[in-house]
Amino acid sequence: CALPIWRLVYEAGYSSATAALTSGVILTAFALHLGASNLMVGVLASAPFLGQLLQAPAVALIERWRRRKAIAVLSSVLGRSMLVLMAVAVFLPANLAIGAVVLSQFVLCGMGAVGACAWNAWLRDLVPQSRLGGIFAHRTTYTTAVSLAAGLAAALLLDRTAQGSEGRDLAFAALYLVGCATGLISAFVIARMPEPMMPPAGEEPVGILELLRMPLADRNFRRLILFLSSWQFAVNLATPFFTVFIVRKLGFDMTFVMVLSVVSQVTNLIAVRSWGSLS
Protein backbone atom coordinates (compact mmCIF):
# COMPACT_ATOMS: atom_id res chain seq x y z
CA CYS A 1 0.00 0.00 0.00
CA ALA A 2 3.01 2.32 0.46
CA LEU A 3 3.61 2.83 -3.29
CA PRO A 4 0.07 3.97 -4.16
CA ILE A 5 0.05 6.31 -1.16
CA TRP A 6 3.38 7.80 -2.24
CA ARG A 7 1.90 8.27 -5.69
CA LEU A 8 -1.03 10.16 -4.17
CA VAL A 9 1.40 12.84 -2.98
CA TYR A 10 3.54 12.68 -6.14
CA GLU A 11 0.52 13.10 -8.43
CA ALA A 12 -0.71 16.06 -6.44
CA GLY A 13 2.32 18.10 -7.48
CA TYR A 14 1.46 17.79 -11.16
CA SER A 15 -2.26 18.51 -10.72
CA SER A 16 -1.56 21.53 -8.50
CA ALA A 17 0.94 22.89 -11.06
CA THR A 18 -1.79 22.67 -13.70
CA ALA A 19 -4.20 24.60 -11.50
CA ALA A 20 -1.62 27.23 -10.57
CA LEU A 21 -0.62 27.89 -14.18
CA THR A 22 -4.09 27.94 -15.75
CA SER A 23 -6.76 28.94 -13.22
CA GLY A 24 -7.53 31.53 -10.56
CA VAL A 25 -5.49 34.71 -10.88
CA ILE A 26 -3.83 33.53 -14.11
CA LEU A 27 -7.16 32.74 -15.77
CA THR A 28 -8.55 36.16 -14.85
CA ALA A 29 -5.43 37.86 -16.19
CA PHE A 30 -5.70 35.80 -19.36
CA ALA A 31 -9.33 36.83 -19.84
CA LEU A 32 -8.43 40.51 -19.34
CA HIS A 33 -5.57 40.15 -21.82
CA LEU A 34 -8.06 38.86 -24.41
CA GLY A 35 -10.35 41.84 -23.75
CA ALA A 36 -13.03 40.04 -21.71
CA SER A 37 -15.76 42.11 -20.10
CA ASN A 38 -16.72 41.86 -16.43
CA LEU A 39 -19.60 39.64 -17.53
CA MET A 40 -17.19 37.19 -19.20
CA VAL A 41 -14.94 37.20 -16.12
CA GLY A 42 -17.98 36.27 -14.03
CA VAL A 43 -18.99 33.55 -16.50
CA LEU A 44 -15.52 32.02 -16.37
CA ALA A 45 -15.56 32.13 -12.58
CA SER A 46 -18.93 30.36 -12.50
CA ALA A 47 -17.72 27.42 -14.60
CA PRO A 48 -16.21 25.37 -11.74
CA PHE A 49 -19.44 25.62 -9.74
CA LEU A 50 -21.82 24.96 -12.62
CA GLY A 51 -19.62 22.03 -13.57
CA GLN A 52 -20.22 20.49 -10.14
CA LEU A 53 -23.80 19.80 -11.23
CA LEU A 54 -22.39 16.99 -13.37
CA GLN A 55 -21.45 15.09 -10.21
CA ALA A 56 -25.09 14.00 -9.93
CA PRO A 57 -25.17 12.06 -13.24
CA ALA A 58 -21.57 10.98 -12.52
CA VAL A 59 -22.84 9.11 -9.45
CA ALA A 60 -25.25 7.18 -11.66
CA LEU A 61 -22.47 6.51 -14.20
CA ILE A 62 -20.16 5.11 -11.51
CA GLU A 63 -22.91 2.93 -10.04
CA ARG A 64 -23.68 1.55 -13.49
CA TRP A 65 -20.17 1.13 -14.94
CA ARG A 66 -18.35 0.49 -11.60
CA ARG A 67 -14.94 1.39 -13.06
CA ARG A 68 -13.86 4.45 -11.14
CA LYS A 69 -10.27 4.58 -12.37
CA ALA A 70 -11.29 4.51 -16.03
CA ILE A 71 -13.82 7.30 -15.44
CA ALA A 72 -11.33 9.43 -13.48
CA VAL A 73 -8.50 9.04 -16.01
CA LEU A 74 -10.63 9.49 -19.13
CA SER A 75 -12.39 12.60 -17.80
CA SER A 76 -9.05 14.06 -16.70
CA VAL A 77 -7.48 13.58 -20.14
CA LEU A 78 -10.51 14.98 -21.97
CA GLY A 79 -10.81 18.00 -19.69
CA ARG A 80 -7.14 18.95 -19.57
CA SER A 81 -6.80 18.59 -23.34
CA MET A 82 -8.93 21.75 -23.50
CA LEU A 83 -5.92 23.68 -22.22
CA VAL A 84 -4.38 23.31 -25.69
CA LEU A 85 -7.36 25.15 -27.18
CA MET A 86 -6.95 27.88 -24.55
CA ALA A 87 -3.28 28.20 -25.51
CA VAL A 88 -4.22 28.56 -29.19
CA ALA A 89 -6.91 31.15 -28.32
CA VAL A 90 -4.32 33.94 -28.03
CA PHE A 91 -3.78 33.74 -31.80
CA LEU A 92 -7.49 33.95 -32.67
CA PRO A 93 -9.60 37.10 -33.27
CA ALA A 94 -10.90 38.62 -30.03
CA ASN A 95 -14.49 37.33 -30.19
CA LEU A 96 -13.43 33.82 -31.16
CA ALA A 97 -10.70 33.84 -28.50
CA ILE A 98 -13.10 34.63 -25.65
CA GLY A 99 -15.59 32.05 -26.91
CA ALA A 100 -12.87 29.39 -27.14
CA VAL A 101 -11.68 30.10 -23.60
CA VAL A 102 -15.22 30.00 -22.16
CA LEU A 103 -16.03 26.75 -23.97
CA SER A 104 -12.74 25.18 -22.89
CA GLN A 105 -13.21 26.26 -19.29
CA PHE A 106 -16.69 24.73 -19.09
CA VAL A 107 -15.54 21.44 -20.61
CA LEU A 108 -12.49 21.40 -18.32
CA CYS A 109 -14.55 22.05 -15.20
CA GLY A 110 -17.32 19.66 -16.19
CA MET A 111 -14.90 16.81 -16.83
CA GLY A 112 -13.10 17.71 -13.60
CA ALA A 113 -16.33 17.32 -11.65
CA VAL A 114 -17.03 13.91 -13.18
CA GLY A 115 -13.48 12.79 -12.49
CA ALA A 116 -13.56 14.10 -8.92
CA CYS A 117 -16.70 12.11 -8.21
CA ALA A 118 -15.00 8.88 -9.32
CA TRP A 119 -11.70 9.84 -7.66
CA ASN A 120 -13.25 10.52 -4.25
CA ALA A 121 -15.08 7.18 -4.20
CA TRP A 122 -11.96 5.35 -5.40
CA LEU A 123 -9.76 7.09 -2.82
CA ARG A 124 -12.09 6.15 0.01
CA ASP A 125 -11.44 2.45 -0.71
CA LEU A 126 -7.74 2.88 -1.56
CA VAL A 127 -6.54 4.68 1.59
CA PRO A 128 -7.08 3.26 5.09
CA GLN A 129 -9.47 5.46 7.06
CA SER A 130 -7.02 5.72 9.96
CA ARG A 131 -4.39 7.30 7.68
CA LEU A 132 -6.64 9.45 5.49
CA GLY A 133 -6.21 12.68 7.47
CA GLY A 134 -2.43 12.42 7.72
CA ILE A 135 -2.01 11.53 4.04
CA PHE A 136 -4.14 14.45 2.94
CA ALA A 137 -2.18 16.75 5.22
CA HIS A 138 1.03 15.73 3.42
CA ARG A 139 -0.69 15.94 0.05
CA THR A 140 -2.04 19.43 0.73
CA THR A 141 1.34 20.63 2.03
CA TYR A 142 3.01 19.41 -1.15
CA THR A 143 0.37 20.90 -3.44
CA THR A 144 0.58 24.26 -1.69
CA ALA A 145 4.35 24.38 -2.06
CA VAL A 146 4.14 23.53 -5.77
CA SER A 147 1.33 26.06 -6.28
CA LEU A 148 3.43 28.79 -4.65
CA ALA A 149 6.42 28.13 -6.91
CA ALA A 150 4.40 27.72 -10.11
CA GLY A 151 2.16 30.72 -9.42
CA LEU A 152 5.05 33.07 -8.69
CA ALA A 153 6.95 31.84 -11.74
CA ALA A 154 3.89 32.48 -13.92
CA ALA A 155 3.40 35.99 -12.51
CA LEU A 156 7.06 36.90 -13.01
CA LEU A 157 6.91 35.62 -16.59
CA LEU A 158 3.86 37.76 -17.34
CA ASP A 159 5.36 40.85 -15.73
CA ARG A 160 8.39 40.57 -18.02
CA THR A 161 6.12 41.12 -21.05
CA ALA A 162 4.27 44.28 -22.02
CA GLN A 163 0.47 44.35 -21.82
CA GLY A 164 -1.14 43.60 -25.16
CA SER A 165 2.15 42.55 -26.74
CA GLU A 166 2.96 39.45 -28.78
CA GLY A 167 5.37 38.50 -26.02
CA ARG A 168 2.50 38.26 -23.57
CA ASP A 169 0.54 36.19 -26.12
CA LEU A 170 3.41 33.73 -26.19
CA ALA A 171 3.73 33.79 -22.39
CA PHE A 172 0.08 32.84 -21.90
CA ALA A 173 0.28 30.18 -24.61
CA ALA A 174 3.35 28.69 -22.89
CA LEU A 175 1.63 28.65 -19.48
CA TYR A 176 -1.39 26.80 -20.82
CA LEU A 177 0.68 24.30 -22.78
CA VAL A 178 2.85 23.54 -19.74
CA GLY A 179 -0.32 23.29 -17.64
CA CYS A 180 -1.74 20.78 -20.12
CA ALA A 181 1.47 18.72 -19.99
CA THR A 182 1.55 18.56 -16.18
CA GLY A 183 -2.15 17.70 -16.15
CA LEU A 184 -1.66 14.79 -18.52
CA ILE A 185 1.28 13.54 -16.45
CA SER A 186 -1.03 13.64 -13.42
CA ALA A 187 -3.55 11.49 -15.31
CA PHE A 188 -0.76 9.05 -16.25
CA VAL A 189 0.27 8.67 -12.59
CA ILE A 190 -3.34 8.08 -11.56
CA ALA A 191 -3.74 5.44 -14.27
CA ARG A 192 -0.95 3.40 -12.65
CA MET A 193 -2.60 3.26 -9.23
CA PRO A 194 -4.54 0.15 -8.20
CA GLU A 195 -8.30 0.27 -7.96
CA PRO A 196 -10.06 -1.79 -5.30
CA MET A 197 -13.07 -3.52 -6.81
CA MET A 198 -16.44 -2.03 -6.02
CA PRO A 199 -18.88 -4.46 -4.39
CA PRO A 200 -21.33 -6.04 -6.82
CA ALA A 201 -24.42 -4.00 -7.57
CA GLY A 202 -27.66 -5.14 -6.01
CA GLU A 203 -30.32 -6.87 -8.01
CA GLU A 204 -32.47 -3.76 -7.89
CA PRO A 205 -30.50 -0.71 -9.12
CA VAL A 206 -30.87 2.37 -6.94
CA GLY A 207 -32.17 5.44 -8.79
CA ILE A 208 -30.22 8.69 -8.90
CA LEU A 209 -32.79 10.54 -6.80
CA GLU A 210 -32.57 7.92 -4.09
CA LEU A 211 -28.76 8.05 -4.12
CA LEU A 212 -28.88 11.83 -3.66
CA ARG A 213 -31.62 11.65 -1.02
CA MET A 214 -29.84 9.23 1.32
CA PRO A 215 -27.10 11.58 2.63
CA LEU A 216 -29.61 14.45 2.89
CA ALA A 217 -31.52 12.38 5.43
CA ASP A 218 -28.70 13.11 7.89
CA ARG A 219 -29.39 16.32 9.84
CA ASN A 220 -25.72 17.23 10.32
CA PHE A 221 -25.04 16.70 6.63
CA ARG A 222 -27.82 19.16 5.78
CA ARG A 223 -26.24 21.67 8.17
CA LEU A 224 -22.87 21.19 6.47
CA ILE A 225 -24.41 21.77 3.04
CA LEU A 226 -26.13 24.94 4.28
CA PHE A 227 -22.88 26.27 5.72
CA LEU A 228 -20.86 25.47 2.59
CA SER A 229 -23.51 27.01 0.34
CA SER A 230 -23.59 30.32 2.20
CA TRP A 231 -19.81 30.44 2.59
CA GLN A 232 -19.11 29.71 -1.08
CA PHE A 233 -21.72 32.24 -2.20
CA ALA A 234 -20.12 34.99 -0.12
CA VAL A 235 -16.53 34.22 -1.10
CA ASN A 236 -17.13 33.69 -4.80
CA LEU A 237 -19.33 36.75 -5.16
CA ALA A 238 -16.18 38.85 -4.74
CA THR A 239 -13.19 36.64 -5.57
CA PRO A 240 -13.42 36.65 -9.41
CA PHE A 241 -13.24 40.45 -9.48
CA PHE A 242 -10.47 40.81 -6.91
CA THR A 243 -7.78 40.52 -9.59
CA VAL A 244 -9.72 42.81 -11.94
CA PHE A 245 -9.91 45.51 -9.27
CA ILE A 246 -6.23 45.33 -8.30
CA VAL A 247 -4.90 45.25 -11.87
CA ARG A 248 -7.31 47.63 -13.60
CA LYS A 249 -8.30 50.09 -10.89
CA LEU A 250 -5.28 50.13 -8.57
CA GLY A 251 -2.70 49.59 -11.31
CA PHE A 252 -0.63 46.90 -9.59
CA ASP A 253 1.15 44.21 -11.59
CA MET A 254 0.50 40.46 -11.59
CA THR A 255 3.39 39.69 -9.26
CA PHE A 256 1.77 41.77 -6.50
CA VAL A 257 -1.54 39.95 -6.99
CA MET A 258 0.25 36.61 -6.82
CA VAL A 259 2.11 37.66 -3.65
CA LEU A 260 -1.26 38.26 -2.00
CA SER A 261 -2.30 34.79 -3.13
CA VAL A 262 0.94 33.41 -1.69
CA VAL A 263 0.19 34.96 1.70
CA SER A 264 -3.14 33.14 1.72
CA GLN A 265 -1.56 29.84 0.70
CA VAL A 266 1.26 30.11 3.24
CA THR A 267 -1.34 30.61 5.96
CA ASN A 268 -3.06 27.42 4.80
CA LEU A 269 0.30 25.63 4.67
CA ILE A 270 1.03 26.49 8.31
CA ALA A 271 -2.34 25.23 9.50
CA VAL A 272 -3.03 22.28 7.24
CA ARG A 273 -0.62 19.75 8.77
CA SER A 274 -2.26 19.99 12.19
CA TRP A 275 -5.74 20.20 10.70
CA GLY A 276 -5.25 17.09 8.58
CA SER A 277 -4.14 15.04 11.57
CA LEU A 278 -6.92 16.44 13.76
CA SER A 279 -9.60 15.63 11.16
Coordinates of C-alpha atoms in Angstrom, one line a residue:
C1 CA 0.0 0.0 0.0
A2 CA 3.0 2.3 0.5
L3 CA 3.6 2.8 -3.3
P4 CA 0.1 4.0 -4.2
I5 CA 0.0 6.3 -1.2
W6 CA 3.4 7.8 -2.2
R7 CA 1.9 8.3 -5.7
L8 CA -1.0 10.2 -4.2
V9 CA 1.4 12.8 -3.0
Y10 CA 3.5 12.7 -6.1
E11 CA 0.5 13.1 -8.4
A12 CA -0.7 16.1 -6.4
G13 CA 2.3 18.1 -7.5
Y14 CA 1.5 17.8 -11.2
S15 CA -2.3 18.5 -10.7
S16 CA -1.6 21.5 -8.5
A17 CA 0.9 22.9 -11.1
T18 CA -1.8 22.7 -13.7
A19 CA -4.2 24.6 -11.5
A20 CA -1.6 27.2 -10.6
L21 CA -0.6 27.9 -14.2
T22 CA -4.1 27.9 -15.8
S23 CA -6.8 28.9 -13.2
G24 CA -7.5 31.5 -10.6
V25 CA -5.5 34.7 -10.9
I26 CA -3.8 33.5 -14.1
L27 CA -7.2 32.7 -15.8
T28 CA -8.5 36.2 -14.8
A29 CA -5.4 37.9 -16.2
F30 CA -5.7 35.8 -19.4
A31 CA -9.3 36.8 -19.8
L32 CA -8.4 40.5 -19.3
H33 CA -5.6 40.2 -21.8
L34 CA -8.1 38.9 -24.4
G35 CA -10.3 41.8 -23.7
A36 CA -13.0 40.0 -21.7
S37 CA -15.8 42.1 -20.1
N38 CA -16.7 41.9 -16.4
L39 CA -19.6 39.6 -17.5
M40 CA -17.2 37.2 -19.2
V41 CA -14.9 37.2 -16.1
G42 CA -18.0 36.3 -14.0
V43 CA -19.0 33.6 -16.5
L44 CA -15.5 32.0 -16.4
A45 CA -15.6 32.1 -12.6
S46 CA -18.9 30.4 -12.5
A47 CA -17.7 27.4 -14.6
P48 CA -16.2 25.4 -11.7
F49 CA -19.4 25.6 -9.7
L50 CA -21.8 25.0 -12.6
G51 CA -19.6 22.0 -13.6
Q52 CA -20.2 20.5 -10.1
L53 CA -23.8 19.8 -11.2
L54 CA -22.4 17.0 -13.4
Q55 CA -21.4 15.1 -10.2
A56 CA -25.1 14.0 -9.9
P57 CA -25.2 12.1 -13.2
A58 CA -21.6 11.0 -12.5
V59 CA -22.8 9.1 -9.5
A60 CA -25.3 7.2 -11.7
L61 CA -22.5 6.5 -14.2
I62 CA -20.2 5.1 -11.5
E63 CA -22.9 2.9 -10.0
R64 CA -23.7 1.6 -13.5
W65 CA -20.2 1.1 -14.9
R66 CA -18.3 0.5 -11.6
R67 CA -14.9 1.4 -13.1
R68 CA -13.9 4.4 -11.1
K69 CA -10.3 4.6 -12.4
A70 CA -11.3 4.5 -16.0
I71 CA -13.8 7.3 -15.4
A72 CA -11.3 9.4 -13.5
V73 CA -8.5 9.0 -16.0
L74 CA -10.6 9.5 -19.1
S75 CA -12.4 12.6 -17.8
S76 CA -9.1 14.1 -16.7
V77 CA -7.5 13.6 -20.1
L78 CA -10.5 15.0 -22.0
G79 CA -10.8 18.0 -19.7
R80 CA -7.1 18.9 -19.6
S81 CA -6.8 18.6 -23.3
M82 CA -8.9 21.7 -23.5
L83 CA -5.9 23.7 -22.2
V84 CA -4.4 23.3 -25.7
L85 CA -7.4 25.2 -27.2
M86 CA -6.9 27.9 -24.6
A87 CA -3.3 28.2 -25.5
V88 CA -4.2 28.6 -29.2
A89 CA -6.9 31.1 -28.3
V90 CA -4.3 33.9 -28.0
F91 CA -3.8 33.7 -31.8
L92 CA -7.5 34.0 -32.7
P93 CA -9.6 37.1 -33.3
A94 CA -10.9 38.6 -30.0
N95 CA -14.5 37.3 -30.2
L96 CA -13.4 33.8 -31.2
A97 CA -10.7 33.8 -28.5
I98 CA -13.1 34.6 -25.7
G99 CA -15.6 32.1 -26.9
A100 CA -12.9 29.4 -27.1
V101 CA -11.7 30.1 -23.6
V102 CA -15.2 30.0 -22.2
L103 CA -16.0 26.7 -24.0
S104 CA -12.7 25.2 -22.9
Q105 CA -13.2 26.3 -19.3
F106 CA -16.7 24.7 -19.1
V107 CA -15.5 21.4 -20.6
L108 CA -12.5 21.4 -18.3
C109 CA -14.5 22.1 -15.2
G110 CA -17.3 19.7 -16.2
M111 CA -14.9 16.8 -16.8
G112 CA -13.1 17.7 -13.6
A113 CA -16.3 17.3 -11.6
V114 CA -17.0 13.9 -13.2
G115 CA -13.5 12.8 -12.5
A116 CA -13.6 14.1 -8.9
C117 CA -16.7 12.1 -8.2
A118 CA -15.0 8.9 -9.3
W119 CA -11.7 9.8 -7.7
N120 CA -13.3 10.5 -4.3
A121 CA -15.1 7.2 -4.2
W122 CA -12.0 5.4 -5.4
L123 CA -9.8 7.1 -2.8
R124 CA -12.1 6.1 0.0
D125 CA -11.4 2.5 -0.7
L126 CA -7.7 2.9 -1.6
V127 CA -6.5 4.7 1.6
P128 CA -7.1 3.3 5.1
Q129 CA -9.5 5.5 7.1
S130 CA -7.0 5.7 10.0
R131 CA -4.4 7.3 7.7
L132 CA -6.6 9.4 5.5
G133 CA -6.2 12.7 7.5
G134 CA -2.4 12.4 7.7
I135 CA -2.0 11.5 4.0
F136 CA -4.1 14.4 2.9
A137 CA -2.2 16.8 5.2
H138 CA 1.0 15.7 3.4
R139 CA -0.7 15.9 0.1
T140 CA -2.0 19.4 0.7
T141 CA 1.3 20.6 2.0
Y142 CA 3.0 19.4 -1.1
T143 CA 0.4 20.9 -3.4
T144 CA 0.6 24.3 -1.7
A145 CA 4.4 24.4 -2.1
V146 CA 4.1 23.5 -5.8
S147 CA 1.3 26.1 -6.3
L148 CA 3.4 28.8 -4.7
A149 CA 6.4 28.1 -6.9
A150 CA 4.4 27.7 -10.1
G151 CA 2.2 30.7 -9.4
L152 CA 5.0 33.1 -8.7
A153 CA 7.0 31.8 -11.7
A154 CA 3.9 32.5 -13.9
A155 CA 3.4 36.0 -12.5
L156 CA 7.1 36.9 -13.0
L157 CA 6.9 35.6 -16.6
L158 CA 3.9 37.8 -17.3
D159 CA 5.4 40.8 -15.7
R160 CA 8.4 40.6 -18.0
T161 CA 6.1 41.1 -21.0
A162 CA 4.3 44.3 -22.0
Q163 CA 0.5 44.4 -21.8
G164 CA -1.1 43.6 -25.2
S165 CA 2.2 42.6 -26.7
E166 CA 3.0 39.5 -28.8
G167 CA 5.4 38.5 -26.0
R168 CA 2.5 38.3 -23.6
D169 CA 0.5 36.2 -26.1
L170 CA 3.4 33.7 -26.2
A171 CA 3.7 33.8 -22.4
F172 CA 0.1 32.8 -21.9
A173 CA 0.3 30.2 -24.6
A174 CA 3.3 28.7 -22.9
L175 CA 1.6 28.7 -19.5
Y176 CA -1.4 26.8 -20.8
L177 CA 0.7 24.3 -22.8
V178 CA 2.8 23.5 -19.7
G179 CA -0.3 23.3 -17.6
C180 CA -1.7 20.8 -20.1
A181 CA 1.5 18.7 -20.0
T182 CA 1.5 18.6 -16.2
G183 CA -2.2 17.7 -16.1
L184 CA -1.7 14.8 -18.5
I185 CA 1.3 13.5 -16.4
S186 CA -1.0 13.6 -13.4
A187 CA -3.5 11.5 -15.3
F188 CA -0.8 9.0 -16.2
V189 CA 0.3 8.7 -12.6
I190 CA -3.3 8.1 -11.6
A191 CA -3.7 5.4 -14.3
R192 CA -0.9 3.4 -12.6
M193 CA -2.6 3.3 -9.2
P194 CA -4.5 0.1 -8.2
E195 CA -8.3 0.3 -8.0
P196 CA -10.1 -1.8 -5.3
M197 CA -13.1 -3.5 -6.8
M198 CA -16.4 -2.0 -6.0
P199 CA -18.9 -4.5 -4.4
P200 CA -21.3 -6.0 -6.8
A201 CA -24.4 -4.0 -7.6
G202 CA -27.7 -5.1 -6.0
E203 CA -30.3 -6.9 -8.0
E204 CA -32.5 -3.8 -7.9
P205 CA -30.5 -0.7 -9.1
V206 CA -30.9 2.4 -6.9
G207 CA -32.2 5.4 -8.8
I208 CA -30.2 8.7 -8.9
L209 CA -32.8 10.5 -6.8
E210 CA -32.6 7.9 -4.1
L211 CA -28.8 8.1 -4.1
L212 CA -28.9 11.8 -3.7
R213 CA -31.6 11.7 -1.0
M214 CA -29.8 9.2 1.3
P215 CA -27.1 11.6 2.6
L216 CA -29.6 14.4 2.9
A217 CA -31.5 12.4 5.4
D218 CA -28.7 13.1 7.9
R219 CA -29.4 16.3 9.8
N220 CA -25.7 17.2 10.3
F221 CA -25.0 16.7 6.6
R222 CA -27.8 19.2 5.8
R223 CA -26.2 21.7 8.2
L224 CA -22.9 21.2 6.5
I225 CA -24.4 21.8 3.0
L226 CA -26.1 24.9 4.3
F227 CA -22.9 26.3 5.7
L228 CA -20.9 25.5 2.6
S229 CA -23.5 27.0 0.3
S230 CA -23.6 30.3 2.2
W231 CA -19.8 30.4 2.6
Q232 CA -19.1 29.7 -1.1
F233 CA -21.7 32.2 -2.2
A234 CA -20.1 35.0 -0.1
V235 CA -16.5 34.2 -1.1
N236 CA -17.1 33.7 -4.8
L237 CA -19.3 36.8 -5.2
A238 CA -16.2 38.9 -4.7
T239 CA -13.2 36.6 -5.6
P240 CA -13.4 36.7 -9.4
F241 CA -13.2 40.5 -9.5
F242 CA -10.5 40.8 -6.9
T243 CA -7.8 40.5 -9.6
V244 CA -9.7 42.8 -11.9
F245 CA -9.9 45.5 -9.3
I246 CA -6.2 45.3 -8.3
V247 CA -4.9 45.2 -11.9
R248 CA -7.3 47.6 -13.6
K249 CA -8.3 50.1 -10.9
L250 CA -5.3 50.1 -8.6
G251 CA -2.7 49.6 -11.3
F252 CA -0.6 46.9 -9.6
D253 CA 1.2 44.2 -11.6
M254 CA 0.5 40.5 -11.6
T255 CA 3.4 39.7 -9.3
F256 CA 1.8 41.8 -6.5
V257 CA -1.5 39.9 -7.0
M258 CA 0.2 36.6 -6.8
V259 CA 2.1 37.7 -3.7
L260 CA -1.3 38.3 -2.0
S261 CA -2.3 34.8 -3.1
V262 CA 0.9 33.4 -1.7
V263 CA 0.2 35.0 1.7
S264 CA -3.1 33.1 1.7
Q265 CA -1.6 29.8 0.7
V266 CA 1.3 30.1 3.2
T267 CA -1.3 30.6 6.0
N268 CA -3.1 27.4 4.8
L269 CA 0.3 25.6 4.7
I270 CA 1.0 26.5 8.3
A271 CA -2.3 25.2 9.5
V272 CA -3.0 22.3 7.2
R273 CA -0.6 19.7 8.8
S274 CA -2.3 20.0 12.2
W275 CA -5.7 20.2 10.7
G276 CA -5.3 17.1 8.6
S277 CA -4.1 15.0 11.6
L278 CA -6.9 16.4 13.8
S279 CA -9.6 15.6 11.2

